[in-house]
Short mmCIF file of C-alpha atoms and ligand atoms in Angstrom, two decimals:
data_model
loop_
_atom_site.label_atom_id
_atom_site.label_comp_id
_atom_site.label_asym_id
_atom_site.label_seq_id
_atom_site.Cartn_x
_atom_site.Cartn_y
_atom_site.Cartn_z
CA MET N 1 -9.18 25.99 -68.92
CA SER N 2 -9.03 23.15 -66.42
CA ALA N 3 -11.59 22.86 -63.66
CA SER N 4 -8.88 23.43 -61.07
CA PHE N 5 -7.68 26.61 -62.82
CA GLU N 6 -11.29 27.84 -62.93
CA ARG N 7 -11.66 27.21 -59.21
CA LYS N 8 -8.41 29.00 -58.32
CA LEU N 9 -9.17 31.99 -60.53
CA ASN N 10 -12.59 32.33 -58.93
CA ASN N 11 -11.04 31.92 -55.47
CA TYR N 12 -8.54 34.64 -56.31
CA ALA N 13 -11.16 37.08 -57.64
CA GLU N 14 -13.30 36.54 -54.56
CA LEU N 15 -10.27 36.96 -52.29
CA LEU N 16 -9.42 40.33 -53.88
CA VAL N 17 -12.99 41.53 -53.40
CA ARG N 18 -13.67 40.15 -49.90
CA LYS N 19 -10.28 40.40 -48.13
CA GLY N 20 -8.37 42.77 -50.44
CA VAL N 21 -10.67 45.76 -50.79
CA ASN N 22 -13.33 44.20 -48.56
CA ILE N 23 -16.10 45.80 -50.58
CA ARG N 24 -18.83 47.48 -48.49
CA PRO N 25 -22.45 46.95 -49.52
CA GLY N 26 -23.53 49.79 -51.78
CA GLN N 27 -19.96 50.95 -52.46
CA ARG N 28 -18.61 51.72 -55.93
CA LEU N 29 -15.46 49.93 -57.05
CA HIS N 30 -12.83 51.30 -59.43
CA LEU N 31 -11.07 48.37 -61.03
CA THR N 32 -7.87 48.99 -63.01
CA CYS N 33 -7.03 45.95 -65.12
CA PRO N 34 -4.69 45.12 -68.03
CA VAL N 35 -6.58 44.06 -71.17
CA GLU N 36 -4.52 40.87 -71.13
CA ALA N 37 -5.99 39.96 -67.74
CA ALA N 38 -9.59 40.57 -68.80
CA GLU N 39 -10.69 37.12 -67.62
CA LEU N 40 -9.67 37.99 -64.06
CA GLY N 41 -11.19 41.47 -64.35
CA ARG N 42 -14.59 40.03 -65.32
CA ARG N 43 -14.54 37.61 -62.41
CA VAL N 44 -13.61 40.39 -60.02
CA ALA N 45 -16.61 42.32 -61.31
CA ASP N 46 -18.82 39.24 -60.78
CA ALA N 47 -17.59 38.83 -57.22
CA ALA N 48 -17.89 42.54 -56.46
CA TYR N 49 -21.52 42.61 -57.58
CA ARG N 50 -22.28 39.39 -55.69
CA PHE N 51 -20.83 40.90 -52.51
CA GLY N 52 -22.79 44.13 -52.77
CA ALA N 53 -20.92 46.60 -55.01
CA LYS N 54 -23.23 49.28 -56.34
CA LEU N 55 -21.20 49.84 -59.48
CA VAL N 56 -17.93 48.48 -60.84
CA GLU N 57 -16.11 50.94 -63.09
CA VAL N 58 -13.36 49.22 -65.05
CA HIS N 59 -10.31 51.11 -66.32
CA TRP N 60 -8.56 48.94 -68.91
CA VAL N 61 -4.83 49.50 -69.44
CA ASP N 62 -2.54 48.22 -72.17
CA ASP N 63 1.28 47.95 -72.20
CA ALA N 64 1.28 47.85 -76.02
CA VAL N 65 -0.20 51.35 -76.23
CA THR N 66 2.26 52.68 -73.64
CA LEU N 67 5.15 51.26 -75.65
CA SER N 68 3.71 52.54 -78.91
CA ARG N 69 3.94 56.13 -77.72
CA PHE N 70 7.62 55.88 -76.77
CA ALA N 71 8.42 54.03 -80.00
CA ASN N 72 6.46 56.25 -82.41
CA ALA N 73 5.62 59.68 -81.02
CA LYS N 74 7.91 62.70 -81.46
CA ALA N 75 9.95 63.69 -78.39
CA GLU N 76 8.45 67.20 -78.28
CA THR N 77 4.96 65.74 -77.78
CA PHE N 78 5.89 64.30 -74.38
CA ASP N 79 4.53 67.26 -72.43
CA GLU N 80 1.25 65.43 -71.84
CA ILE N 81 0.23 62.34 -69.90
CA PRO N 82 -3.03 60.37 -70.04
CA THR N 83 -5.38 61.70 -67.35
CA ALA N 84 -8.85 60.22 -67.92
CA ARG N 85 -8.39 57.22 -65.64
CA ALA N 86 -6.53 59.27 -63.03
CA ASP N 87 -9.33 61.87 -62.96
CA ALA N 88 -12.01 59.22 -62.53
CA VAL N 89 -10.15 57.56 -59.69
CA ILE N 90 -9.34 60.88 -57.97
CA LYS N 91 -13.05 61.69 -58.04
CA GLY N 92 -13.78 58.18 -56.77
CA VAL N 93 -11.54 58.60 -53.72
CA ALA N 94 -13.22 61.89 -52.87
CA ARG N 95 -16.57 60.05 -52.96
CA GLY N 96 -15.35 57.11 -50.84
CA ASP N 97 -15.18 54.51 -53.59
CA ALA N 98 -13.07 51.35 -53.23
CA LEU N 99 -10.00 50.95 -55.47
CA LEU N 100 -8.66 47.69 -56.82
CA ALA N 101 -5.65 47.91 -59.12
CA ILE N 102 -4.42 44.84 -60.96
CA HIS N 103 -0.86 45.60 -61.99
CA ALA N 104 0.77 43.34 -64.53
CA ALA N 105 3.37 44.69 -66.92
CA ASP N 106 6.33 43.59 -68.96
CA PRO N 107 9.22 44.39 -66.55
CA SER N 108 11.44 45.38 -69.50
CA LEU N 109 8.79 47.15 -71.58
CA LEU N 110 10.66 50.45 -71.87
CA LYS N 111 14.26 49.27 -71.63
CA ASP N 112 15.15 50.34 -75.19
CA GLN N 113 13.28 53.65 -75.06
CA ASN N 114 14.72 57.11 -74.41
CA PRO N 115 15.39 57.10 -70.62
CA GLU N 116 14.91 60.86 -70.42
CA LEU N 117 11.39 60.64 -71.83
CA VAL N 118 10.60 57.63 -69.65
CA ALA N 119 11.76 59.54 -66.55
CA LYS N 120 9.82 62.64 -67.65
CA VAL N 121 6.54 60.74 -68.03
CA GLN N 122 7.15 58.96 -64.72
CA ARG N 123 7.69 62.28 -62.99
CA MET N 124 4.71 64.04 -64.57
CA THR N 125 2.50 61.12 -63.59
CA GLN N 126 3.78 61.16 -60.00
CA GLU N 127 3.17 64.92 -59.80
CA TYR N 128 -0.32 64.63 -61.26
CA LEU N 129 -1.23 61.91 -58.78
CA GLN N 130 0.51 63.39 -55.74
CA ALA N 131 -2.55 64.51 -53.75
CA TYR N 132 -4.42 61.38 -54.72
CA SER N 133 -1.49 59.11 -53.72
CA ALA N 134 -1.30 60.86 -50.36
CA SER N 135 -4.96 60.19 -49.60
CA VAL N 136 -4.66 56.56 -50.68
CA MET N 137 -1.52 56.12 -48.57
CA ALA N 138 -3.44 57.62 -45.64
CA ASN N 139 -6.15 54.95 -46.16
CA LYS N 140 -8.95 57.44 -46.84
CA VAL N 141 -10.65 54.58 -48.70
CA ASN N 142 -10.29 50.81 -48.86
CA TRP N 143 -7.82 49.89 -51.61
CA CYS N 144 -5.88 46.90 -52.87
CA VAL N 145 -3.10 46.26 -55.36
CA ALA N 146 -2.77 42.76 -56.80
CA SER N 147 -1.50 41.18 -59.99
CA ALA N 148 -2.29 38.79 -62.84
CA ALA N 149 -0.27 36.58 -65.19
CA ILE N 150 0.39 38.06 -68.62
CA GLY N 151 2.62 36.81 -71.46
CA ALA N 152 5.58 39.20 -71.47
CA TRP N 153 5.94 39.02 -67.70
CA ALA N 154 5.59 35.21 -67.63
CA ARG N 155 8.33 34.89 -70.28
CA GLN N 156 10.71 36.79 -68.05
CA VAL N 157 9.88 34.77 -64.92
CA PHE N 158 9.97 31.34 -66.61
CA PRO N 159 12.30 31.75 -69.62
CA GLU N 160 13.08 28.01 -69.67
CA ALA N 161 9.45 26.81 -69.75
CA PRO N 162 7.83 26.01 -73.13
CA ALA N 163 6.13 29.11 -74.55
CA GLY N 164 2.67 27.57 -74.20
CA GLU N 165 3.13 26.94 -70.46
CA GLN N 166 4.69 30.16 -69.17
CA VAL N 167 1.45 32.00 -68.39
CA ALA N 168 -0.03 28.96 -66.64
CA ARG N 169 3.15 28.59 -64.55
CA LEU N 170 2.95 32.24 -63.51
CA TRP N 171 -0.72 31.88 -62.59
CA ASP N 172 0.19 28.90 -60.40
CA ALA N 173 2.90 30.96 -58.71
CA ILE N 174 0.44 33.81 -58.10
CA PHE N 175 -2.20 31.45 -56.71
CA ALA N 176 0.37 29.87 -54.36
CA ALA N 177 1.74 33.24 -53.22
CA THR N 178 -1.77 34.54 -52.46
CA ARG N 179 -3.01 31.24 -50.94
CA ALA N 180 -5.76 31.22 -53.60
CA ASP N 181 -4.86 27.57 -54.29
CA LEU N 182 -6.08 26.49 -50.83
CA ASP N 183 -9.56 25.10 -50.23
CA ASP N 184 -10.51 28.04 -48.03
CA PRO N 185 -8.31 31.04 -48.89
CA ILE N 186 -10.47 33.40 -46.80
CA ALA N 187 -9.82 31.36 -43.63
CA ALA N 188 -6.10 31.15 -44.47
CA TRP N 189 -5.93 34.93 -44.78
CA ASN N 190 -7.78 35.45 -41.50
CA GLN N 191 -5.07 33.37 -39.78
CA HIS N 192 -2.21 35.03 -41.66
CA VAL N 193 -3.28 38.60 -40.85
CA ALA N 194 -3.70 37.59 -37.19
CA ASP N 195 -0.06 36.39 -37.19
CA LEU N 196 1.13 39.67 -38.73
CA ALA N 197 -0.90 41.62 -36.16
CA ALA N 198 0.89 39.81 -33.30
CA ARG N 199 4.29 40.59 -34.84
CA ARG N 200 3.56 44.29 -35.28
CA ALA N 201 2.13 44.49 -31.73
CA TYR N 202 5.46 43.20 -30.33
CA LEU N 203 7.48 45.74 -32.33
CA ASN N 204 5.15 48.59 -31.39
CA GLU N 205 5.47 47.67 -27.76
CA ARG N 206 9.30 47.61 -27.91
CA GLN N 207 9.64 50.97 -29.75
CA PHE N 208 13.26 50.35 -30.80
CA ASP N 209 15.37 53.45 -31.36
CA ALA N 210 17.18 51.93 -34.35
CA LEU N 211 17.69 48.78 -36.40
CA ARG N 212 21.15 47.45 -37.26
CA TYR N 213 21.55 45.34 -40.41
CA THR N 214 24.56 43.14 -41.09
CA GLY N 215 25.09 40.80 -44.05
CA PRO N 216 27.21 40.44 -47.19
CA GLY N 217 27.87 43.98 -48.47
CA THR N 218 25.54 45.40 -45.83
CA ASP N 219 26.34 47.27 -42.64
CA LEU N 220 23.54 49.72 -42.05
CA THR N 221 21.99 51.40 -39.03
CA LEU N 222 18.54 52.87 -39.49
CA GLY N 223 17.18 55.20 -36.82
CA LEU N 224 13.46 54.94 -36.10
CA PRO N 225 11.52 58.10 -35.17
CA ARG N 226 9.81 58.43 -31.81
CA ASN N 227 6.21 57.19 -31.92
CA HIS N 228 6.75 55.15 -35.07
CA VAL N 229 3.99 52.63 -35.77
CA TRP N 230 4.62 49.19 -37.26
CA MET N 231 1.91 48.15 -39.68
CA GLY N 232 1.21 45.04 -41.71
CA GLY N 233 -1.56 42.74 -42.85
CA THR N 234 -4.78 44.67 -42.59
CA GLY N 235 -5.22 48.43 -42.68
CA LEU N 236 -8.18 50.45 -41.47
CA ALA N 237 -9.96 52.77 -43.88
CA ALA N 238 -11.53 56.07 -42.82
CA ASP N 239 -14.86 54.27 -42.31
CA GLY N 240 -13.21 52.03 -39.67
CA GLU N 241 -13.42 48.83 -41.73
CA GLU N 242 -10.45 46.59 -42.55
CA PHE N 243 -8.89 45.90 -45.92
CA ILE N 244 -5.59 44.46 -47.20
CA ALA N 245 -3.69 46.96 -49.33
CA ASN N 246 -1.38 44.45 -51.03
CA LEU N 247 -2.16 40.89 -52.01
CA PRO N 248 0.07 39.04 -51.34
CA THR N 249 1.57 40.62 -48.24
CA GLU N 250 4.04 39.11 -45.78
CA GLU N 251 5.64 42.25 -44.32
CA VAL N 252 5.50 44.30 -41.18
CA PHE N 253 6.75 47.82 -41.88
CA THR N 254 7.29 51.28 -40.49
CA LEU N 255 9.26 54.38 -41.43
CA PRO N 256 12.94 55.06 -40.74
CA HIS N 257 14.03 58.52 -39.54
CA ARG N 258 14.79 60.58 -42.65
CA GLU N 259 18.10 61.82 -41.21
CA ARG N 260 19.32 58.68 -39.46
CA ALA N 261 20.58 56.14 -42.00
CA GLU N 262 24.30 55.39 -41.71
CA GLY N 263 26.34 52.87 -43.67
CA THR N 264 25.93 50.74 -46.78
CA VAL N 265 23.17 48.43 -47.88
CA ALA N 266 23.40 45.92 -50.76
CA SER N 267 20.44 44.77 -52.84
CA THR N 268 19.70 41.06 -52.87
CA ARG N 269 17.20 40.99 -55.76
CA PRO N 270 16.90 43.00 -58.97
CA LEU N 271 14.60 46.00 -59.00
CA SER N 272 12.29 46.62 -61.93
CA TYR N 273 11.75 50.37 -62.14
CA ALA N 274 10.42 52.52 -65.00
CA GLY N 275 10.59 49.55 -67.36
CA THR N 276 14.27 48.93 -66.58
CA LEU N 277 15.99 46.29 -64.45
CA ILE N 278 18.43 47.61 -61.86
CA ASP N 279 20.57 44.77 -60.55
CA ASP N 280 23.36 44.04 -58.07
CA PHE N 281 23.43 47.50 -56.54
CA SER N 282 24.31 49.19 -53.28
CA LEU N 283 23.58 52.52 -51.66
CA THR N 284 25.71 54.28 -49.05
CA PHE N 285 24.10 56.68 -46.58
CA ALA N 286 25.34 59.41 -44.26
CA GLY N 287 22.94 61.48 -42.18
CA GLY N 288 20.06 59.65 -43.87
CA LYS N 289 21.10 60.74 -47.36
CA VAL N 290 22.50 58.69 -50.26
CA VAL N 291 26.14 59.72 -50.63
CA GLY N 292 27.18 56.93 -53.01
CA LEU N 293 25.63 54.34 -55.29
CA LYS N 294 26.76 51.51 -57.53
CA ALA N 295 24.90 49.12 -59.80
CA ARG N 296 26.04 46.39 -62.16
CA ASP N 297 22.95 46.97 -64.34
CA GLY N 298 20.77 50.05 -64.60
CA GLU N 299 23.04 52.43 -62.65
CA ASP N 300 21.83 55.37 -64.74
CA THR N 301 18.18 54.57 -63.97
CA LEU N 302 19.00 54.16 -60.28
CA ARG N 303 20.75 57.55 -60.23
CA ARG N 304 17.79 59.21 -61.93
CA LEU N 305 15.48 57.65 -59.36
CA VAL N 306 17.61 58.90 -56.44
CA GLU N 307 17.73 62.37 -58.06
CA THR N 308 13.94 62.61 -58.60
CA ASP N 309 13.75 65.26 -55.86
CA GLU N 310 15.27 66.13 -52.47
CA GLY N 311 13.48 63.27 -50.66
CA SER N 312 14.32 60.55 -53.15
CA ALA N 313 17.87 60.41 -51.79
CA ARG N 314 16.44 59.31 -48.42
CA LEU N 315 14.49 56.32 -47.15
CA GLY N 316 10.77 56.20 -46.40
CA GLU N 317 10.03 52.61 -45.42
CA VAL N 318 11.65 49.74 -43.59
CA ALA N 319 10.00 46.31 -43.78
CA LEU N 320 10.73 42.95 -42.17
CA VAL N 321 9.92 39.71 -43.97
CA PRO N 322 11.24 36.29 -42.91
CA HIS N 323 13.38 34.57 -45.51
CA GLY N 324 11.15 31.47 -45.20
CA SER N 325 7.99 33.29 -46.36
CA PRO N 326 6.05 31.28 -48.98
CA ILE N 327 7.14 33.62 -51.78
CA SER N 328 10.79 33.37 -50.79
CA ALA N 329 10.49 29.59 -50.36
CA SER N 330 9.17 29.29 -53.93
CA GLY N 331 12.58 30.50 -55.10
CA ILE N 332 10.88 32.38 -57.95
CA LEU N 333 12.17 35.81 -58.89
CA PHE N 334 9.07 37.67 -60.05
CA TYR N 335 10.69 40.91 -61.33
CA ASN N 336 7.66 42.56 -59.72
CA THR N 337 7.92 44.45 -56.44
CA LEU N 338 4.49 43.36 -55.23
CA PHE N 339 5.79 39.79 -55.03
CA ASP N 340 9.53 40.21 -54.58
CA GLU N 341 9.17 42.62 -51.64
CA ASN N 342 7.24 39.88 -49.85
CA ALA N 343 10.10 37.46 -50.27
CA SER N 344 12.58 39.68 -48.54
CA CYS N 345 13.33 42.35 -45.98
CA HIS N 346 13.32 45.64 -47.84
CA VAL N 347 13.57 49.39 -47.59
CA ALA N 348 12.05 52.05 -49.84
CA ILE N 349 13.63 55.06 -51.41
CA GLY N 350 11.43 58.14 -51.06
CA LYS N 351 8.15 58.91 -49.39
CA ALA N 352 7.22 57.61 -45.95
CA TYR N 353 3.66 56.65 -45.06
CA PRO N 354 2.43 59.29 -42.57
CA LYS N 355 0.25 56.58 -40.99
CA CYS N 356 3.50 54.98 -39.74
CA LEU N 357 3.77 57.82 -37.21
CA ASP N 358 1.29 58.05 -34.37
CA GLY N 359 -1.10 60.84 -35.46
CA GLY N 360 0.87 61.27 -38.67
CA THR N 361 -2.08 61.48 -41.07
CA GLU N 362 -3.25 64.62 -39.23
CA MET N 363 0.18 66.33 -39.24
CA SER N 364 1.24 69.16 -41.55
CA ALA N 365 4.09 68.60 -44.00
CA GLY N 366 6.40 70.59 -41.71
CA ASP N 367 5.47 68.58 -38.62
CA LEU N 368 5.98 65.30 -40.47
CA LYS N 369 9.44 66.38 -41.58
CA ALA N 370 10.36 67.53 -38.08
CA ALA N 371 9.21 64.16 -36.71
CA GLY N 372 11.52 62.36 -39.14
CA ALA N 373 9.09 61.31 -41.90
CA ASN N 374 10.53 61.62 -45.39
CA HIS N 375 8.69 63.24 -48.29
CA SER N 376 9.20 62.60 -52.00
CA LEU N 377 7.32 62.02 -55.24
CA ALA N 378 8.94 58.59 -55.33
CA HIS N 379 8.33 55.49 -53.22
CA VAL N 380 10.32 52.55 -54.56
CA ASP N 381 10.98 49.39 -52.54
CA PHE N 382 14.14 47.37 -53.01
CA MET N 383 15.13 44.06 -51.50
CA ILE N 384 17.93 43.63 -48.98
CA GLY N 385 16.97 40.37 -47.20
CA SER N 386 18.70 37.01 -47.55
CA ASP N 387 19.52 33.91 -45.51
CA GLN N 388 22.67 35.75 -44.46
CA LEU N 389 21.07 38.88 -43.03
CA ASP N 390 21.03 39.60 -39.29
CA ILE N 391 18.95 42.41 -37.78
CA ASP N 392 19.13 43.74 -34.24
CA GLY N 393 16.78 46.15 -32.52
CA LEU N 394 18.68 48.84 -30.63
CA SER N 395 17.11 50.56 -27.62
CA ALA N 396 17.85 54.19 -26.81
CA ASP N 397 20.07 53.04 -23.92
CA GLY N 398 22.22 51.05 -26.37
CA GLN N 399 20.82 47.59 -25.58
CA SER N 400 20.66 45.24 -28.53
CA THR N 401 17.91 42.62 -29.11
CA PRO N 402 18.24 40.03 -31.90
CA LEU N 403 15.26 40.41 -34.26
CA MET N 404 16.36 38.29 -37.17
CA ARG N 405 19.14 35.75 -37.54
CA ALA N 406 20.10 34.29 -40.94
CA GLY N 407 16.96 35.87 -42.36
CA GLU N 408 14.46 34.32 -39.90
CA TRP N 409 12.72 35.80 -36.86
CA ALA N 410 15.05 35.34 -33.87
ZN1 ZN G 501 6.96 47.20 -48.13
ZN1 ZN G 502 6.84 50.20 -50.04
#
C-alpha cells in the first residue's frame, strides 16, 4: 500500500464518520461492511472510536455466500431470508444508533440464477425491512450509505485494465468521486453541501407545478405535488443534527405526484438491479402509471420490478444533477446506483420519501397518498440525464422557466 493510498483511505474513513453519519459522542454505530472491504471497515471503526462512538457493531456481509445459496440450495428452501443483521439494525434504529452501510457487490452476481427465486428473496427482504426502511427514510437516525472497491465490481468497471490494477483504479475513482483525494475533504464537503443547499432553496421558493423533460427518446411531464420539498446534501436527523445520507451525493431531489407522469422517458445509463443489468430501456406513463416498457437487456427483470406491487408502476423520486458533476465528468460507468445516480438526472420507480412533502413524515399512509406521495416496497433509481437533456419548470399558470439546458443548470 502506497503512502498516498493510505492517506486517502484514512481520509475516506474519517469523511464517512464525520460528515457521512456525523457520529455523536456516546452514540453506537452499526457498520455493515463486505468482508472484501475489511481494511476500510477497520479504519471506519478507528475513526468512529476516535470521534466519540460508544460502540461500533460490525455486520460483515459476503457476496460469495449469497451466491452459494442460489447456486446450491434447493428451490423449496427459499422461504427464509437471513434476519440476524436486520434484527440488530432494527433494534439499533429504535435505540437511536447511527447506521453506516458500505455497499459493494458484484453487479452481475445473480445474473445466471433463477430470476424467480432472486425476485422472491428480494421481495421477502423488502417486506421484512419495510418498517425499518420507512424510519430510516424519515431520518429517525443519522445514516449513511457509501461504497468500497472490491474485485468483481472493479473488473466490471475497468475490464481493460490489467487484473492487478483494477481494484486500485476503482479506489481512485471512489476517492475522486467523494473528494477524499483532496487535502482537506471535510472543508470541500462543507462547501459542496452549502452549494446544494442554495440550489434546493431556489427550487423550494419557486414551487413549480411540474417539470418537463425533453431529450433523445424522452418527452415527459412530471407533476409535482403541492408543498413538495426539495432536499439534497445534508439531512437532519430526529435529534436535529446534520448528516449526509449518501456519499458521494450531487443531487437535489423531491417527489413527483404519483398520478401526474405523462409521456415517455428513456434511460441513459444501465441499471444494475437484483444482480442483473437492465440496459437501453424506456418507460411510458399515463396518469402516473407505467403503461409500456421496453429494454434491450434485462426486460424481464425490469417488468418484474415494475410489477412488484401497485406502487412500483409509479414514480417516487425526481432528482436533478448537472451533467458536469465530477462523477459524470470522470466518464466512468460504475454499474452502481450510488455513483451513477450522481452522474445524471434520475427518477425512481416506487416509494417516495415522505420527508419530501412538508409535514409528510407525520402524515398517515392515506394522507400521503391523497397528497400525491407514492408508496411501494421498491425504490429503484434509474438515470435519464445526458448532455442532450433539457428541463423546464412549469408554473401552475403555464409559465415555463428553463432549469437545465444540454444537461447543465440554465
Ligand atoms: Zn436520487
Ligand atoms: Zn433514490
